mmCIF file of C-alpha atoms in Angstrom:
data_model
loop_
_atom_site.group_PDB
_atom_site.id
_atom_site.type_symbol
_atom_site.label_atom_id
_atom_site.label_comp_id
_atom_site.label_asym_id
_atom_site.label_seq_id
_atom_site.Cartn_x
_atom_site.Cartn_y
_atom_site.Cartn_z
ATOM 1 C CA MET Y 6 -0.010 0.033 0.020
ATOM 2 C CA THR Y 7 1.267 3.419 -0.927
ATOM 3 C CA LYS Y 8 1.366 5.908 1.967
ATOM 4 C CA ILE Y 9 1.028 9.684 1.822
ATOM 5 C CA TYR Y 10 2.458 11.344 4.963
ATOM 6 C CA TYR Y 11 0.652 14.703 5.162
ATOM 7 C CA ILE Y 12 2.316 17.296 7.391
ATOM 8 C CA GLY Y 13 1.012 20.768 8.167
ATOM 9 C CA ASP Y 14 -1.279 22.872 10.319
ATOM 10 C CA SER Y 15 -5.004 22.969 11.201
ATOM 11 C CA THR Y 16 -6.095 23.398 7.597
ATOM 12 C CA VAL Y 17 -4.714 19.938 7.061
ATOM 13 C CA ALA Y 18 -5.218 18.164 10.425
ATOM 14 C CA PHE Y 19 -7.590 15.227 10.944
ATOM 15 C CA ASN Y 20 -10.252 16.279 13.438
ATOM 16 C CA LYS Y 21 -12.214 14.313 15.980
ATOM 17 C CA ILE Y 22 -15.532 15.169 17.441
ATOM 18 C CA HIS Y 23 -14.247 17.699 20.002
ATOM 19 C CA THR Y 24 -13.215 20.028 17.204
ATOM 20 C CA TYR Y 25 -16.330 19.430 15.100
ATOM 21 C CA PRO Y 26 -17.314 20.934 12.628
ATOM 22 C CA GLN Y 27 -13.762 21.793 11.785
ATOM 23 C CA THR Y 28 -12.441 19.482 9.091
ATOM 24 C CA GLY Y 29 -8.947 19.321 7.610
ATOM 25 C CA MET Y 30 -7.877 18.605 4.066
ATOM 26 C CA SER Y 31 -6.375 15.311 5.084
ATOM 27 C CA GLN Y 32 -10.013 14.153 5.728
ATOM 28 C CA GLY Y 33 -11.151 15.271 2.316
ATOM 29 C CA LEU Y 34 -8.218 14.003 0.257
ATOM 30 C CA PRO Y 35 -8.968 10.224 0.471
ATOM 31 C CA LEU Y 36 -12.143 10.789 -1.502
ATOM 32 C CA TYR Y 37 -9.957 11.477 -4.517
ATOM 33 C CA LEU Y 38 -7.434 8.680 -4.100
ATOM 34 C CA LYS Y 39 -7.323 5.017 -5.109
ATOM 35 C CA GLU Y 40 -8.223 2.402 -2.510
ATOM 36 C CA ASP Y 41 -4.633 1.234 -2.050
ATOM 37 C CA VAL Y 42 -3.395 4.737 -1.134
ATOM 38 C CA GLN Y 43 -3.360 5.586 2.583
ATOM 39 C CA VAL Y 44 -3.234 9.114 4.001
ATOM 40 C CA ILE Y 45 -1.357 9.336 7.257
ATOM 41 C CA SER Y 46 -2.134 12.775 8.601
ATOM 42 C CA LEU Y 47 0.525 14.057 11.023
ATOM 43 C CA ALA Y 48 -0.675 17.662 10.815
ATOM 44 C CA LYS Y 49 -1.451 19.527 14.058
ATOM 45 C CA ASN Y 50 -3.349 22.709 14.850
ATOM 46 C CA GLY Y 51 -1.251 25.805 15.277
ATOM 47 C CA ARG Y 52 1.986 24.352 14.024
ATOM 48 C CA SER Y 53 4.593 26.026 11.826
ATOM 49 C CA THR Y 54 7.574 24.344 10.179
ATOM 50 C CA LYS Y 55 9.617 25.359 13.246
ATOM 51 C CA SER Y 56 7.254 24.089 16.000
ATOM 52 C CA PHE Y 57 6.460 20.935 13.972
ATOM 53 C CA LEU Y 58 10.145 20.033 13.954
ATOM 54 C CA ASP Y 59 10.851 21.316 17.566
ATOM 55 C CA GLU Y 60 8.041 19.182 18.998
ATOM 56 C CA GLY Y 61 9.185 16.015 17.212
ATOM 57 C CA LEU Y 62 5.982 15.827 15.128
ATOM 58 C CA PHE Y 63 8.008 14.895 12.032
ATOM 59 C CA VAL Y 64 9.594 11.797 13.614
ATOM 60 C CA PRO Y 65 6.718 9.381 12.699
ATOM 61 C CA ALA Y 66 7.152 10.377 9.010
ATOM 62 C CA GLN Y 67 10.930 9.866 9.319
ATOM 63 C CA GLN Y 68 10.458 6.473 10.790
ATOM 64 C CA GLY Y 69 7.651 5.367 8.459
ATOM 65 C CA MET Y 70 8.481 6.730 4.976
ATOM 66 C CA GLY Y 71 9.770 4.198 2.522
ATOM 67 C CA GLU Y 72 10.441 3.683 -1.134
ATOM 68 C CA GLY Y 73 7.552 4.906 -3.260
ATOM 69 C CA ASP Y 74 5.723 6.790 -0.497
ATOM 70 C CA PHE Y 75 4.935 10.469 -0.510
ATOM 71 C CA LEU Y 76 5.492 13.408 1.742
ATOM 72 C CA PHE Y 77 2.956 16.294 1.392
ATOM 73 C CA ILE Y 78 4.283 19.492 3.016
ATOM 74 C CA GLN Y 79 1.808 22.303 3.611
ATOM 75 C CA PHE Y 80 2.780 25.163 5.928
ATOM 76 C CA GLY Y 81 2.623 28.918 6.121
ATOM 77 C CA HIS Y 82 -0.385 29.894 8.222
ATOM 78 C CA ASN Y 83 1.626 29.813 11.486
ATOM 79 C CA ASP Y 84 5.142 30.459 10.223
ATOM 80 C CA GLU Y 85 3.963 34.038 9.548
ATOM 81 C CA LYS Y 86 2.826 34.602 13.177
ATOM 82 C CA ASP Y 87 4.711 36.944 15.536
ATOM 83 C CA ASP Y 88 5.451 34.191 18.008
ATOM 84 C CA PRO Y 89 9.051 33.138 18.693
ATOM 85 C CA ALA Y 90 8.007 29.501 19.123
ATOM 86 C CA ARG Y 91 6.499 29.410 15.593
ATOM 87 C CA HIS Y 92 7.728 32.323 13.473
ATOM 88 C CA THR Y 93 10.209 31.654 10.655
ATOM 89 C CA ASP Y 94 11.931 33.972 8.226
ATOM 90 C CA PRO Y 95 10.387 33.353 4.762
ATOM 91 C CA ASN Y 96 13.785 34.015 3.192
ATOM 92 C CA GLY Y 97 15.708 31.956 5.691
ATOM 93 C CA SER Y 98 14.549 29.414 8.253
ATOM 94 C CA PHE Y 99 11.235 28.724 6.517
ATOM 95 C CA ARG Y 100 13.015 27.713 3.364
ATOM 96 C CA ASP Y 101 15.630 25.766 5.321
ATOM 97 C CA ASN Y 102 12.875 23.759 7.026
ATOM 98 C CA LEU Y 103 11.148 22.994 3.740
ATOM 99 C CA ARG Y 104 14.498 21.798 2.363
ATOM 100 C CA TYR Y 105 14.942 19.556 5.360
ATOM 101 C CA PHE Y 106 11.583 17.916 4.903
ATOM 102 C CA ILE Y 107 12.362 17.392 1.169
ATOM 103 C CA HIS Y 108 15.837 15.822 1.807
ATOM 104 C CA GLU Y 109 14.485 13.581 4.516
ATOM 105 C CA ALA Y 110 11.844 12.254 2.177
ATOM 106 C CA ARG Y 111 14.229 11.742 -0.661
ATOM 107 C CA GLU Y 112 16.764 9.882 1.489
ATOM 108 C CA ARG Y 113 14.049 7.306 2.172
ATOM 109 C CA GLY Y 114 12.936 7.012 -1.472
ATOM 110 C CA ALA Y 115 9.771 9.013 -0.933
ATOM 111 C CA PHE Y 116 8.389 11.685 -3.243
ATOM 112 C CA PRO Y 117 8.101 15.147 -1.593
ATOM 113 C CA VAL Y 118 5.368 17.532 -2.656
ATOM 114 C CA LEU Y 119 5.244 21.232 -1.590
ATOM 115 C CA ILE Y 120 1.815 22.827 -1.137
ATOM 116 C CA THR Y 121 1.303 26.537 -0.634
ATOM 117 C CA PRO Y 122 -1.220 27.436 2.121
ATOM 118 C CA ILE Y 123 -4.880 27.743 1.284
ATOM 119 C CA ALA Y 124 -6.291 31.286 1.269
ATOM 120 C CA ARG Y 125 -8.059 32.798 4.267
ATOM 121 C CA ARG Y 126 -11.608 33.869 3.589
ATOM 122 C CA LEU Y 127 -11.158 37.662 3.786
ATOM 123 C CA PHE Y 128 -13.519 40.136 2.122
ATOM 124 C CA ASP Y 129 -13.660 43.909 2.536
ATOM 125 C CA GLU Y 130 -16.780 46.000 3.418
ATOM 126 C CA ASN Y 131 -17.800 45.988 -0.246
ATOM 127 C CA GLY Y 132 -17.637 42.206 -0.523
ATOM 128 C CA VAL Y 133 -14.384 42.266 -2.530
ATOM 129 C CA PHE Y 134 -11.936 39.433 -1.821
ATOM 130 C CA ARG Y 135 -8.633 40.472 -0.190
ATOM 131 C CA PRO Y 136 -5.701 38.324 -1.500
ATOM 132 C CA GLY Y 137 -2.207 38.043 -0.089
ATOM 133 C CA SER Y 138 -3.008 37.123 3.532
ATOM 134 C CA HIS Y 139 0.068 34.824 3.650
ATOM 135 C CA GLY Y 140 2.598 37.450 2.564
ATOM 136 C CA PRO Y 141 5.892 36.123 1.172
ATOM 137 C CA TYR Y 142 5.437 32.483 2.341
ATOM 138 C CA PRO Y 143 3.764 31.137 -0.765
ATOM 139 C CA GLN Y 144 6.383 32.575 -3.004
ATOM 140 C CA ALA Y 145 9.128 31.198 -0.766
ATOM 141 C CA THR Y 146 7.536 27.728 -1.135
ATOM 142 C CA ARG Y 147 7.382 28.090 -4.944
ATOM 143 C CA GLN Y 148 11.045 29.126 -5.043
ATOM 144 C CA VAL Y 149 12.190 26.243 -2.910
ATOM 145 C CA GLY Y 150 10.254 23.866 -5.177
ATOM 146 C CA ALA Y 151 11.946 25.324 -8.240
ATOM 147 C CA GLU Y 152 15.419 25.104 -6.608
ATOM 148 C CA GLU Y 153 14.891 21.571 -5.375
ATOM 149 C CA ASN Y 154 13.014 20.313 -8.420
ATOM 150 C CA VAL Y 155 10.015 19.404 -6.279
ATOM 151 C CA PRO Y 156 6.449 19.790 -7.629
ATOM 152 C CA VAL Y 157 4.481 22.652 -6.003
ATOM 153 C CA ALA Y 158 0.737 22.496 -5.688
ATOM 154 C CA ASP Y 159 -0.067 26.202 -5.698
ATOM 155 C CA LEU Y 160 -3.241 26.165 -3.557
ATOM 156 C CA THR Y 161 -2.719 29.809 -2.540
ATOM 157 C CA ASP Y 162 -3.228 30.959 -6.085
ATOM 158 C CA LEU Y 163 -6.040 28.479 -6.820
ATOM 159 C CA THR Y 164 -8.029 29.143 -3.654
ATOM 160 C CA GLU Y 165 -7.626 32.921 -3.741
ATOM 161 C CA ASN Y 166 -9.021 32.901 -7.322
ATOM 162 C CA TYR Y 167 -11.773 30.515 -6.277
ATOM 163 C CA LEU Y 168 -12.891 32.566 -3.283
ATOM 164 C CA ALA Y 169 -12.790 35.753 -5.254
ATOM 165 C CA GLN Y 170 -15.094 34.269 -7.879
ATOM 166 C CA LEU Y 171 -17.340 32.536 -5.310
ATOM 167 C CA GLY Y 172 -17.888 35.688 -3.304
ATOM 168 C CA ASP Y 173 -18.459 36.691 0.332
ATOM 169 C CA GLU Y 174 -21.807 35.032 1.121
ATOM 170 C CA ALA Y 175 -21.405 31.895 -0.977
ATOM 171 C CA SER Y 176 -17.990 31.090 0.560
ATOM 172 C CA LYS Y 177 -19.217 31.129 4.152
ATOM 173 C CA PRO Y 178 -20.415 27.451 4.223
ATOM 174 C CA LEU Y 179 -16.845 26.278 3.373
ATOM 175 C CA PHE Y 180 -15.385 27.729 6.612
ATOM 176 C CA VAL Y 181 -16.120 27.653 10.285
ATOM 177 C CA TRP Y 182 -17.868 30.995 9.855
ATOM 178 C CA PRO Y 183 -18.702 33.149 11.831
ATOM 179 C CA LYS Y 184 -16.194 31.728 14.327
ATOM 180 C CA ASP Y 185 -13.285 32.325 11.895
ATOM 181 C CA ASN Y 186 -12.305 32.547 8.236
ATOM 182 C CA THR Y 187 -9.326 30.147 8.303
ATOM 183 C CA HIS Y 188 -10.589 26.672 9.405
ATOM 184 C CA LEU Y 189 -12.644 24.580 7.110
ATOM 185 C CA LYS Y 190 -15.880 22.646 7.445
ATOM 186 C CA ALA Y 191 -16.415 19.380 5.700
ATOM 187 C CA GLU Y 192 -17.580 20.941 2.415
ATOM 188 C CA GLY Y 193 -14.587 23.213 2.410
ATOM 189 C CA ALA Y 194 -12.117 20.436 3.168
ATOM 190 C CA VAL Y 195 -13.444 18.332 0.254
ATOM 191 C CA LYS Y 196 -13.348 21.341 -2.068
ATOM 192 C CA MET Y 197 -9.778 22.349 -1.146
ATOM 193 C CA ALA Y 198 -8.600 18.729 -1.341
ATOM 194 C CA GLY Y 199 -10.135 18.655 -4.845
ATOM 195 C CA PHE Y 200 -7.823 21.510 -5.810
ATOM 196 C CA LEU Y 201 -4.864 19.431 -4.503
ATOM 197 C CA ALA Y 202 -6.062 16.434 -6.460
ATOM 198 C CA ALA Y 203 -6.250 18.536 -9.603
ATOM 199 C CA GLU Y 204 -2.665 19.615 -9.081
ATOM 200 C CA LEU Y 205 -1.550 15.990 -8.643
ATOM 201 C CA ASP Y 206 -3.238 15.173 -11.909
ATOM 202 C CA ARG Y 207 -1.480 18.091 -13.551
ATOM 203 C CA PHE Y 208 1.880 16.809 -12.298
ATOM 204 C CA GLY Y 209 1.200 13.523 -14.106
ATOM 205 C CA GLY Y 210 3.316 10.338 -13.545
ATOM 206 C CA VAL Y 211 3.411 8.812 -10.045
ATOM 207 C CA TYR Y 212 1.427 11.768 -8.681
ATOM 208 C CA ALA Y 213 -1.512 11.319 -10.999
ATOM 209 C CA ASP Y 214 -1.394 7.579 -10.399
ATOM 210 C CA LEU Y 215 -2.512 8.252 -6.826
ATOM 211 C CA LEU Y 216 -5.906 9.367 -8.058
ATOM 212 C CA GLU Y 217 -9.145 7.533 -8.438
ATOM 213 C CA LYS Y 218 -10.082 7.854 -12.064
ATOM 214 C CA GLU Y 219 -13.710 8.494 -13.017
ATOM 215 C CA PRO Y 220 -15.261 5.664 -14.995
ATOM 216 C CA GLN Y 221 -15.396 6.194 -18.724
ATOM 217 C CA ILE Y 222 -18.886 6.377 -20.132
#
């Protein structure tokens, strides 16, 4: 069985009933995958690349990844926070941490995939979507992908465009609104995971082979 180790923050994390209705992308992604592909969600709420490493949360992936597995890496929401336990420099430590994840995967024969953070649901008083809530972190992720020859699923760009087109009111059911505009509900997790699946299909090869294909009619 092929394994996908999915690391990240609360937008990715697998939720239990005590955080309902919050739902992470790791819960929506299996809907798009073949039966013999297993998603192992190691993502935790509130984590950045720094705190994820400092707390030893990456260790299960290091111990479990093997030849032909995948490491999905999705951070940015918390790296940008002004908190010494989580903050990283987008031009320094953030990139270094992404490279560390990539190299650890490759040493074990696994395929790393970088994923830019999904957009926050932010609209102004006129109902116009406000992009750019993650600052320089998505671009840092793209650049590391280019330098390391790692595919980048650009969910920041895709989800910003999607929310802008969807609009203020219609986007509310995707998020835990009115509590916040960052965390997803089930419908949002499935939709955002669909964007990731589309990117895997675009990559082709072993990445597209993960996906359940619709029957031909």
